[in-house]
């Protein structure tokens, strides 16, 4: 059975890992990744398309000239994308986030295992927790880079806006505001860092205790050691 100190520290790390897993699920499920205002010119008028969407679905509203609302629709992102580049990058973002979810799940399993037992395999101990937490954090960072690249670089919002109406002509400009579904990924990074810090302090304390136990033998006289 693990010591009380080990159980408490790994239990704390388990809580942060589970919280990370839950937040990633929220990020995947909610469509509040970005809100965009995309302006187009149309014969005799200016149309502003207001979009709010995530990785899977979103809503679209059209406003003509002085704010007259024309329509509001719900769309599926994958169906609305016609550009292979935008679609591929959106799929890549989803895949990376799902891998981060898997890494968070494995971190939770490893911390739970160490909280209730002493695994014989080295990789099932702190090294495994370091590995999966670090991998999860790196994948979250990649996600936070890929999505803005798709929005800003591949004109994702403009493409989705054009799918809402076929009568739009010249693109005049766009503004983007990233929502809570995007920014709470920073909380996932914080939770991963917290897990790493907790396990590091446990590992460091265990290493220091081991060195202290070895020191009396190292400092003992040679004749006593030989005896």
CSV table of C-alpha atoms in Angstrom, one decimal:
chain,number,residue,atom,x,y,z
A,1,UNK,CA,0.0,0.0,0.0
A,2,UNK,CA,1.3,3.5,-0.7
A,3,UNK,CA,2.1,5.9,2.1
A,4,UNK,CA,-0.4,8.5,3.3
A,5,UNK,CA,1.7,11.3,1.7
A,6,UNK,CA,1.9,9.6,-1.7
A,7,UNK,CA,-1.9,8.9,-1.6
A,8,UNK,CA,-2.7,12.5,-0.8
A,9,UNK,CA,-0.4,14.0,-3.5
A,10,UNK,CA,-1.4,11.6,-6.2
A,11,UNK,CA,-5.1,12.1,-5.3
A,12,UNK,CA,-4.6,15.8,-5.7
A,13,UNK,CA,-3.0,15.3,-9.1
A,14,UNK,CA,-5.9,12.9,-10.0
A,15,UNK,CA,-8.3,15.7,-9.3
A,16,UNK,CA,-6.5,18.2,-11.6
A,17,UNK,CA,-6.3,15.5,-14.3
A,18,UNK,CA,-10.0,14.7,-14.1
A,19,UNK,CA,-10.7,18.5,-14.2
A,20,UNK,CA,-8.6,18.8,-17.3
A,21,UNK,CA,-10.5,15.9,-18.9
A,22,UNK,CA,-13.9,17.6,-18.1
A,23,UNK,CA,-12.8,21.0,-19.5
A,24,UNK,CA,-11.6,19.4,-22.7
A,25,UNK,CA,-15.0,17.8,-23.1
A,26,UNK,CA,-16.6,21.2,-22.6
A,27,UNK,CA,-14.3,22.7,-25.2
A,28,UNK,CA,-15.2,20.1,-27.8
A,29,UNK,CA,-19.0,20.3,-27.0
A,30,UNK,CA,-19.6,24.1,-27.0
A,31,UNK,CA,-19.8,26.3,-30.1
A,32,UNK,CA,-18.5,29.5,-28.5
A,33,UNK,CA,-15.0,29.3,-30.1
A,34,UNK,CA,-15.2,32.5,-32.1
A,35,UNK,CA,-17.6,35.3,-33.0
A,36,UNK,CA,-17.1,37.0,-36.4
A,37,UNK,CA,-18.6,40.0,-38.1
A,38,UNK,CA,-18.1,39.6,-41.8
A,39,UNK,CA,-19.2,42.5,-44.2
A,40,UNK,CA,-20.1,42.0,-47.8
A,41,UNK,CA,-21.4,44.3,-50.5
A,42,UNK,CA,-24.5,43.3,-52.4
A,43,UNK,CA,-26.3,45.2,-55.2
A,44,UNK,CA,-27.5,48.4,-53.6
A,45,UNK,CA,-26.7,47.4,-50.0
A,46,UNK,CA,-24.2,46.2,-47.5
A,47,UNK,CA,-24.7,42.9,-45.7
A,48,UNK,CA,-23.1,42.0,-42.3
A,49,UNK,CA,-23.0,38.3,-41.5
A,50,UNK,CA,-22.7,37.6,-37.8
A,51,UNK,CA,-21.2,34.2,-37.0
A,52,UNK,CA,-20.7,32.3,-33.8
A,53,UNK,CA,-19.3,28.8,-34.2
A,54,UNK,CA,-17.0,26.1,-32.9
A,55,UNK,CA,-15.4,23.0,-34.4
A,56,UNK,CA,-18.7,21.2,-35.2
A,57,UNK,CA,-21.6,23.7,-35.4
A,58,UNK,CA,-22.5,27.4,-35.3
A,59,UNK,CA,-25.2,30.0,-35.9
A,60,UNK,CA,-25.4,32.6,-38.6
A,61,UNK,CA,-27.3,35.9,-38.8
A,62,UNK,CA,-27.6,38.4,-41.6
A,63,UNK,CA,-28.0,42.1,-41.2
A,64,UNK,CA,-28.7,44.5,-44.1
A,65,UNK,CA,-27.5,48.1,-44.1
A,66,UNK,CA,-28.9,49.8,-40.9
A,67,UNK,CA,-29.2,46.6,-38.9
A,68,UNK,CA,-32.3,45.0,-40.4
A,69,UNK,CA,-32.1,41.3,-39.5
A,70,UNK,CA,-32.8,39.1,-42.5
A,71,UNK,CA,-32.4,35.6,-41.2
A,72,UNK,CA,-30.8,33.4,-38.5
A,73,UNK,CA,-29.7,29.8,-39.3
A,74,UNK,CA,-27.8,27.0,-37.6
A,75,UNK,CA,-25.2,25.2,-39.6
A,76,UNK,CA,-22.7,22.3,-39.4
A,77,UNK,CA,-19.2,23.5,-39.9
A,78,UNK,CA,-18.1,20.4,-41.8
A,79,UNK,CA,-21.0,20.7,-44.3
A,80,UNK,CA,-20.5,24.4,-44.8
A,81,UNK,CA,-16.8,24.2,-45.7
A,82,UNK,CA,-16.0,23.9,-49.4
A,83,UNK,CA,-12.3,24.6,-49.2
A,84,UNK,CA,-10.3,21.5,-48.7
A,85,UNK,CA,-7.6,23.5,-46.8
A,86,UNK,CA,-10.0,24.9,-44.3
A,87,UNK,CA,-11.8,21.6,-43.9
A,88,UNK,CA,-8.5,19.7,-43.4
A,89,UNK,CA,-7.2,22.1,-40.8
A,90,UNK,CA,-10.6,21.9,-38.9
A,91,UNK,CA,-10.4,18.1,-38.9
A,92,UNK,CA,-6.7,18.3,-37.7
A,93,UNK,CA,-7.8,20.6,-34.9
A,94,UNK,CA,-10.5,18.1,-33.8
A,95,UNK,CA,-8.0,15.2,-34.0
A,96,UNK,CA,-5.4,17.0,-31.9
A,97,UNK,CA,-8.0,17.9,-29.3
A,98,UNK,CA,-9.2,14.4,-29.1
A,99,UNK,CA,-5.6,13.2,-28.6
A,100,UNK,CA,-5.3,15.7,-25.8
A,101,UNK,CA,-8.5,14.3,-24.3
A,102,UNK,CA,-6.9,10.8,-24.5
A,103,UNK,CA,-3.7,12.0,-22.8
A,104,UNK,CA,-5.7,13.6,-20.0
A,105,UNK,CA,-7.7,10.4,-19.5
A,106,UNK,CA,-4.4,8.4,-19.3
A,107,UNK,CA,-3.0,10.9,-16.8
A,108,UNK,CA,-6.1,10.4,-14.7
A,109,UNK,CA,-5.7,6.6,-14.8
A,110,UNK,CA,-2.0,6.8,-13.9
A,111,UNK,CA,-2.5,9.2,-10.9
A,112,UNK,CA,-5.4,7.1,-9.7
A,113,UNK,CA,-3.3,3.9,-9.9
A,114,UNK,CA,-0.5,5.5,-7.9
A,115,UNK,CA,-2.9,6.9,-5.3
A,116,UNK,CA,-4.1,3.4,-4.4
A,117,UNK,CA,-1.1,1.2,-5.2
A,118,UNK,CA,2.6,1.0,-5.8
A,119,UNK,CA,3.1,-0.1,-9.4
A,120,UNK,CA,6.2,-2.2,-10.2
A,121,UNK,CA,6.7,-0.8,-13.6
A,122,UNK,CA,8.6,2.5,-13.7
A,123,UNK,CA,6.6,4.0,-16.5
A,124,UNK,CA,3.4,3.6,-14.5
A,125,UNK,CA,4.8,5.9,-11.8
A,126,UNK,CA,5.7,9.6,-11.9
A,127,UNK,CA,7.4,9.2,-15.3
A,128,UNK,CA,4.1,8.1,-16.9
A,129,UNK,CA,2.3,11.1,-15.3
A,130,UNK,CA,5.0,13.5,-16.6
A,131,UNK,CA,4.7,12.0,-20.1
A,132,UNK,CA,0.9,12.1,-20.5
A,133,UNK,CA,0.5,15.5,-18.8
A,134,UNK,CA,3.2,17.1,-20.9
A,135,UNK,CA,1.8,15.5,-24.1
A,136,UNK,CA,-1.7,16.8,-23.2
A,137,UNK,CA,-0.3,20.3,-22.6
A,138,UNK,CA,1.6,20.3,-25.9
A,139,UNK,CA,-1.5,19.2,-27.8
A,140,UNK,CA,-3.6,21.9,-26.3
A,141,UNK,CA,-1.0,24.5,-27.3
A,142,UNK,CA,-1.1,23.1,-30.9
A,143,UNK,CA,-4.9,23.4,-30.9
A,144,UNK,CA,-4.7,27.0,-29.7
A,145,UNK,CA,-2.4,27.7,-32.7
A,146,UNK,CA,-4.2,25.7,-35.4
A,147,UNK,CA,-7.7,27.2,-34.8
A,148,UNK,CA,-6.6,30.9,-35.2
A,149,UNK,CA,-4.5,30.0,-38.2
A,150,UNK,CA,-7.6,28.5,-39.8
A,151,UNK,CA,-9.7,31.6,-38.9
A,152,UNK,CA,-7.2,34.2,-39.8
A,153,UNK,CA,-5.1,32.5,-42.5
A,154,UNK,CA,-7.6,30.4,-44.3
A,155,UNK,CA,-10.5,32.9,-44.0
A,156,UNK,CA,-12.7,30.4,-42.3
A,157,UNK,CA,-15.3,32.9,-41.1
A,158,UNK,CA,-15.6,34.4,-44.6
A,159,UNK,CA,-16.1,30.9,-46.1
A,160,UNK,CA,-18.8,30.0,-43.6
A,161,UNK,CA,-20.5,33.4,-44.1
A,162,UNK,CA,-20.7,32.8,-47.8
A,163,UNK,CA,-22.3,29.4,-47.2
A,164,UNK,CA,-25.1,31.2,-45.3
A,165,UNK,CA,-26.2,33.2,-48.4
A,166,UNK,CA,-25.4,32.7,-52.1
A,167,UNK,CA,-26.2,36.3,-53.0
A,168,UNK,CA,-23.1,37.8,-51.3
A,169,UNK,CA,-20.5,39.5,-53.6
A,170,UNK,CA,-17.4,41.4,-52.6
A,171,UNK,CA,-15.9,40.9,-49.2
A,172,UNK,CA,-15.3,44.2,-47.4
A,173,UNK,CA,-13.8,43.2,-44.1
A,174,UNK,CA,-14.0,41.0,-41.0
A,175,UNK,CA,-13.6,41.2,-37.2
A,176,UNK,CA,-13.1,38.2,-35.0
A,177,UNK,CA,-13.5,37.8,-31.2
A,178,UNK,CA,-12.5,34.5,-29.6
A,179,UNK,CA,-15.0,33.1,-27.1
A,180,UNK,CA,-14.8,31.2,-23.8
A,181,UNK,CA,-14.7,27.8,-25.5
A,182,UNK,CA,-11.3,28.9,-26.9
A,183,UNK,CA,-9.9,30.7,-23.9
A,184,UNK,CA,-10.7,28.0,-21.3
A,185,UNK,CA,-8.0,25.9,-22.9
A,186,UNK,CA,-5.7,28.1,-20.9
A,187,UNK,CA,-7.3,26.6,-17.8
A,188,UNK,CA,-6.4,23.1,-19.2
A,189,UNK,CA,-2.8,24.2,-19.5
A,190,UNK,CA,-2.9,25.5,-15.9
A,191,UNK,CA,-4.3,22.2,-14.6
A,192,UNK,CA,-1.7,20.2,-16.5
A,193,UNK,CA,1.1,22.4,-15.0
A,194,UNK,CA,-0.5,21.9,-11.5
A,195,UNK,CA,-0.4,18.1,-11.9
A,196,UNK,CA,3.3,18.2,-13.0
A,197,UNK,CA,4.2,20.4,-10.0
A,198,UNK,CA,2.4,18.2,-7.5
A,199,UNK,CA,4.2,15.0,-8.8
A,200,UNK,CA,7.5,16.8,-9.0
A,201,UNK,CA,7.3,17.8,-5.4
A,202,UNK,CA,6.5,14.2,-4.4
A,203,UNK,CA,9.3,12.8,-6.6
A,204,UNK,CA,11.8,15.3,-5.2
A,205,UNK,CA,10.8,14.6,-1.6
A,206,UNK,CA,11.2,10.9,-2.2
A,207,UNK,CA,14.6,11.3,-3.8
A,208,UNK,CA,15.8,13.5,-0.9
A,209,UNK,CA,14.6,11.0,1.6
A,210,UNK,CA,16.4,8.2,-0.3
A,211,UNK,CA,19.6,10.2,-0.3
A,212,UNK,CA,19.4,10.9,3.4
A,213,UNK,CA,19.0,7.1,4.1
A,214,UNK,CA,22.1,6.4,2.0
A,215,UNK,CA,24.3,9.1,3.7
A,216,UNK,CA,25.0,7.3,7.0
A,217,UNK,CA,26.5,4.4,5.0
A,218,UNK,CA,28.6,6.8,2.8
A,219,UNK,CA,30.0,8.6,5.9
A,220,UNK,CA,30.7,5.5,8.0
A,221,UNK,CA,34.4,4.5,8.6
A,222,UNK,CA,35.8,2.0,6.1
A,223,UNK,CA,36.6,-0.6,8.8
A,224,UNK,CA,33.0,-0.5,10.1
A,225,UNK,CA,31.7,-1.0,6.5
A,226,UNK,CA,34.1,-3.9,6.1
A,227,UNK,CA,33.1,-5.4,9.4
